[in-house]
Short mmCIF file of the C-alpha atoms (twelve columns), coordinates in Angstrom:
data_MODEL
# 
_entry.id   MODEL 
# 
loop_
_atom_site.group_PDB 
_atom_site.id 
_atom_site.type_symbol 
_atom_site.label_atom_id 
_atom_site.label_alt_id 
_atom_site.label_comp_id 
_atom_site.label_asym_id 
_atom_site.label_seq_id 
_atom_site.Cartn_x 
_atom_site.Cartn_y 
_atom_site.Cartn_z 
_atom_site.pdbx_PDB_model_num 
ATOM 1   C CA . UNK A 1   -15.201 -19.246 6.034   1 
ATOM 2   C CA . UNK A 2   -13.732 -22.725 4.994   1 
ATOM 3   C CA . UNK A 3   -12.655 -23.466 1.396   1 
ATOM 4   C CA . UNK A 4   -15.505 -25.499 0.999   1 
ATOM 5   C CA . UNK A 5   -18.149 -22.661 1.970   1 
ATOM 6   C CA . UNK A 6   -16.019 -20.155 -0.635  1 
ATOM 7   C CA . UNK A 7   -16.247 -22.729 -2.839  1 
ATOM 8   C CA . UNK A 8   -20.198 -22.790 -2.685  1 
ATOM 9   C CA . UNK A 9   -20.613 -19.312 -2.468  1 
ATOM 10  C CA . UNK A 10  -19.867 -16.582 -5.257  1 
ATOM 11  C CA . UNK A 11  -19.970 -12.979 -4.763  1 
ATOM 12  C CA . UNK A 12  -22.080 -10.644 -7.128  1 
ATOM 13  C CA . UNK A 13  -22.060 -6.939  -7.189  1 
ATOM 14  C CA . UNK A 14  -25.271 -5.367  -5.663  1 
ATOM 15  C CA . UNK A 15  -26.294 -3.128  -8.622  1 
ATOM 16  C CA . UNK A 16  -28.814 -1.134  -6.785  1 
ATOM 17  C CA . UNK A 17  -25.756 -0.023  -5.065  1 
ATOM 18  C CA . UNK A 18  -24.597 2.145   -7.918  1 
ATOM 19  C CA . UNK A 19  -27.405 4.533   -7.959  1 
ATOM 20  C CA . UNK A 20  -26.594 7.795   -6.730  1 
ATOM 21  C CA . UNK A 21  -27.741 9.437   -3.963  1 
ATOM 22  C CA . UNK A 22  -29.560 12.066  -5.534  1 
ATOM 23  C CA . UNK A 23  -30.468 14.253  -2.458  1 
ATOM 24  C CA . UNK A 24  -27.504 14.080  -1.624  1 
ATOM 25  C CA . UNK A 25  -25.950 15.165  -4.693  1 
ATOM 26  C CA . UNK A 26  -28.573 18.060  -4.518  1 
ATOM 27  C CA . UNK A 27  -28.570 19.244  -1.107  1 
ATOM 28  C CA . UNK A 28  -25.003 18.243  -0.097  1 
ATOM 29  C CA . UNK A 29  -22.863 15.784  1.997   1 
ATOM 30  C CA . UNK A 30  -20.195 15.757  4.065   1 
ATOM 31  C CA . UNK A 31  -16.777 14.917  2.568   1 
ATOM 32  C CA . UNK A 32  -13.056 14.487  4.808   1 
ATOM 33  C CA . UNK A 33  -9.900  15.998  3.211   1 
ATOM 34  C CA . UNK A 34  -8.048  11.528  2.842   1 
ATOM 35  C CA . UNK A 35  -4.911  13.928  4.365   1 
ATOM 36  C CA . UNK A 36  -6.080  15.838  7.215   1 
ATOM 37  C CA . UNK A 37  -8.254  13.836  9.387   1 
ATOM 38  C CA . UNK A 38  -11.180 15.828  11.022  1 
ATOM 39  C CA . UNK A 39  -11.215 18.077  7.889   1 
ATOM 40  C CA . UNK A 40  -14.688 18.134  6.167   1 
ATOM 41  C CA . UNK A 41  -16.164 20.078  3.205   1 
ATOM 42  C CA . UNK A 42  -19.983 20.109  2.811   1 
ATOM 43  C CA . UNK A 43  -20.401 19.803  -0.877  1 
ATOM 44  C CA . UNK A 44  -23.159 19.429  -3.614  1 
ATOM 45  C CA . UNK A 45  -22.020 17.276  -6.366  1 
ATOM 46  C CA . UNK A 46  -21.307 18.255  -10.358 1 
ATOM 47  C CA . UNK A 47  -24.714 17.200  -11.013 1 
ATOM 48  C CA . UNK A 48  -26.751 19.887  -9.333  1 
ATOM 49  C CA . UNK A 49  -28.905 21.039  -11.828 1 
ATOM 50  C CA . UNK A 50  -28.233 25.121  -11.580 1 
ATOM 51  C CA . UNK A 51  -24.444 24.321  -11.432 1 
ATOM 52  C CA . UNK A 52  -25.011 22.753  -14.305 1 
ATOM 53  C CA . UNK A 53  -26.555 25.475  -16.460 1 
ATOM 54  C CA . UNK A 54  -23.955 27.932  -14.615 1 
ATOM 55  C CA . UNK A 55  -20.820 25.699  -16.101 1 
ATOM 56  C CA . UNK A 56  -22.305 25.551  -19.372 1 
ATOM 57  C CA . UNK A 57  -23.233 29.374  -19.944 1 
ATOM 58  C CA . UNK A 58  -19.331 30.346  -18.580 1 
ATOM 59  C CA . UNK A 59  -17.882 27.464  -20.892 1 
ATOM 60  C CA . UNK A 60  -19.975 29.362  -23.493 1 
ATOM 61  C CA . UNK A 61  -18.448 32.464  -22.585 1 
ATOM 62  C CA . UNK A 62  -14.689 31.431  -22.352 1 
ATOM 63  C CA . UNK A 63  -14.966 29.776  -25.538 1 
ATOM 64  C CA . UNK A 64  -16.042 33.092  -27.661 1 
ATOM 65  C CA . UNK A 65  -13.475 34.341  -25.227 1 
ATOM 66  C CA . UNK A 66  -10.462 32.266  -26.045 1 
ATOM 67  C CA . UNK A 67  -11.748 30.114  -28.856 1 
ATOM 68  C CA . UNK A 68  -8.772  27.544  -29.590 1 
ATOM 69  C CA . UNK A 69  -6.422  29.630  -27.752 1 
ATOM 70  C CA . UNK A 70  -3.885  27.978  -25.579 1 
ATOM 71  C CA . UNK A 71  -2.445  29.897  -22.921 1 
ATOM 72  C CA . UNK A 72  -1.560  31.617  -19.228 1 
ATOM 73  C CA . UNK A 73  -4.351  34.062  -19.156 1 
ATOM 74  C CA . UNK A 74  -6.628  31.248  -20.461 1 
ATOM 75  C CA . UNK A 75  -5.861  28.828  -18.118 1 
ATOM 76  C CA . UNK A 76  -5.640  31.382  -15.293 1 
ATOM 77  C CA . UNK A 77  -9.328  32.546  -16.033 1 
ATOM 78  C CA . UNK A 78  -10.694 29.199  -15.945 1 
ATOM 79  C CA . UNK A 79  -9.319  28.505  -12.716 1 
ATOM 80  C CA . UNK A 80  -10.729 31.226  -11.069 1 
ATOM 81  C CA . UNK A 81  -14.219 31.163  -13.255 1 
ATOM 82  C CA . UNK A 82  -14.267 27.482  -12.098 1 
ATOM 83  C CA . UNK A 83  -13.763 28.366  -8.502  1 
ATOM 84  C CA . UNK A 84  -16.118 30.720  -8.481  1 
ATOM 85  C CA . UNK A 85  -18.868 28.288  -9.902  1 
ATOM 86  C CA . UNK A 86  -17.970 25.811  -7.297  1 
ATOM 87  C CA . UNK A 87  -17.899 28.263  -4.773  1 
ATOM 88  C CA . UNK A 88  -20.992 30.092  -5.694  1 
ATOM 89  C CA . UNK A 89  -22.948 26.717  -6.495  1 
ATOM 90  C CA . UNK A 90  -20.893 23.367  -4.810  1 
ATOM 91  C CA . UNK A 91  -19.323 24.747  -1.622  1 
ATOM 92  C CA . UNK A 92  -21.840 24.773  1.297   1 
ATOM 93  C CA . UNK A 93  -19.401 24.899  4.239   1 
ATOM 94  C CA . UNK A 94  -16.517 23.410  6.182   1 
ATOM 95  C CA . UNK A 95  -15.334 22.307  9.825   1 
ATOM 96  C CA . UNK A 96  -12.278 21.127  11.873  1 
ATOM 97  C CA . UNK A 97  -10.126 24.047  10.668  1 
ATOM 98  C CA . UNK A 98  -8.792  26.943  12.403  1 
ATOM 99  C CA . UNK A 99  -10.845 29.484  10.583  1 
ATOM 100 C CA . UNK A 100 -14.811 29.373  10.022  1 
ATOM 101 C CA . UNK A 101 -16.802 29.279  7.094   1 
ATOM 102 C CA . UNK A 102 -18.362 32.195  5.113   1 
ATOM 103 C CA . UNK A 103 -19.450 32.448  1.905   1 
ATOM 104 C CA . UNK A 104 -16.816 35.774  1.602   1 
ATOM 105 C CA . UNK A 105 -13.581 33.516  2.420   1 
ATOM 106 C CA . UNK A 106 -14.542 30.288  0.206   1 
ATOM 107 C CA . UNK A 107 -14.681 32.489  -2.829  1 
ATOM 108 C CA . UNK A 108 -11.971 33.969  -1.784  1 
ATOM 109 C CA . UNK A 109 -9.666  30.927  -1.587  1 
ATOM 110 C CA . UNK A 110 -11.700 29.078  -4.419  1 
ATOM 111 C CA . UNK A 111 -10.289 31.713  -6.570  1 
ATOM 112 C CA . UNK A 112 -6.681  32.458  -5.023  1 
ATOM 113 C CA . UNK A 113 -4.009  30.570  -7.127  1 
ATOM 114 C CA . UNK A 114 -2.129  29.965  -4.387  1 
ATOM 115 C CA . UNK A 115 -5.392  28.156  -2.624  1 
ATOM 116 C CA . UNK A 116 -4.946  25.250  -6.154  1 
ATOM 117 C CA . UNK A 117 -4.367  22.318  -3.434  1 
ATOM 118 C CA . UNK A 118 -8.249  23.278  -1.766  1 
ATOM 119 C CA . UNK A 119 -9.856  23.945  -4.923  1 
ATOM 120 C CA . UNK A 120 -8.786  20.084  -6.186  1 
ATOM 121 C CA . UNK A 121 -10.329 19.006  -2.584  1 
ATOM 122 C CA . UNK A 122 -13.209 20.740  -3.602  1 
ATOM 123 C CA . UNK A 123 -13.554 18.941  -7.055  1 
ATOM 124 C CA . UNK A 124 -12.515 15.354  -5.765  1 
ATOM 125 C CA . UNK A 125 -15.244 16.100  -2.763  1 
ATOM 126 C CA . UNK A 126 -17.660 17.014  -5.421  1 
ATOM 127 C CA . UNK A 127 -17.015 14.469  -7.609  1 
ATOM 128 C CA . UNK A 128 -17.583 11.705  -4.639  1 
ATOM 129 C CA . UNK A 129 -20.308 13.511  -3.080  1 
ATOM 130 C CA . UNK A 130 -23.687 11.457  -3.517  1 
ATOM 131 C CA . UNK A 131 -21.679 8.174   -4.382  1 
ATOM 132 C CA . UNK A 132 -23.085 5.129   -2.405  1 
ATOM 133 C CA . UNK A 133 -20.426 1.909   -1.601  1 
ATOM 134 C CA . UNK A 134 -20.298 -0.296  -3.668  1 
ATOM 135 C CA . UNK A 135 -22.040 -3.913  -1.996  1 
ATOM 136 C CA . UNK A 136 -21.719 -7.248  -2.775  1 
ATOM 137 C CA . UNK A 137 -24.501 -10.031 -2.421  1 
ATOM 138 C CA . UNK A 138 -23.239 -13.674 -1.755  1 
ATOM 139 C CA . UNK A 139 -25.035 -16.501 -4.004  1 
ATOM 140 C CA . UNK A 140 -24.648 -19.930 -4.109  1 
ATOM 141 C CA . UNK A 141 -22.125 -20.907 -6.672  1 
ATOM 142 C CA . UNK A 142 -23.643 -23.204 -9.894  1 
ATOM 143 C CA . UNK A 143 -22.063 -26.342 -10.437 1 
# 
């Protein structure tokens, strides 16, 4: 494009772009692990409606629990509660590992400690799932 084009032209963002994809979000997508390639997670996203009500009723629970305690056990329990939501509600499957997907083994990792580094993938993967790029529409500029 030549400075003089650029110079006629101005870039907008596409707003219809930032809607969500709510099916998506709903019935799940999949997502690659950004550090091994040919990993893939099939997620739902935060927003599914009975995840929803799940989070809030446990939140509920850990508060009554816990109330403005800070500590280990605390933040040990809400690990695993949290992994078991997302494993229970968010977690649909996975491919290009060594080991196959049941329902058995993501709760089990999703609530292993040890397993922190895939529950994280699991939230980022969640977080993006149902998120559309964002596009740009060229205009002509105004004088």
């Amino acid at each position: 494009m030549t400075k003089e084009k650029a110079a006629a032209t101005q870039s907008l963002a596409k707003l219809s772009s930032l809607k969500a994809n709510v099916s998506r979000e709903f019935d799940g997508d999949w997502v690659e692990h950004p550090d091994l390639p040919g990993f893939f997670v099939c997620v739902r996203s935060f927003n599914y409606p009975p995840y929803k009500v799940a989070r809030d009723l446990w939140q509920r629970q850990m508060q009554k629990k816990y109330r403005d305690e800070i500590s280990e056990a605390r933040d040990a329990e809400a690990d695993v509660g949290a992994g078991r939501l997302y494993a229970k509600y968010l977690l649909l499957s996975w491919k290009g590992s060594d080991e196959e997907y049941t329902a058995e083994r993501a709760m089990e990792y999703l609530t292993d400690t040890d397993w922190r580094p895939f529950r994280e993938f699991v939230e980022v993967a969640a977080m993006k799932v149902g998120q559309k790029k964002a596009e740009f529409v060229e205009v002509a500029a105004k004088n």
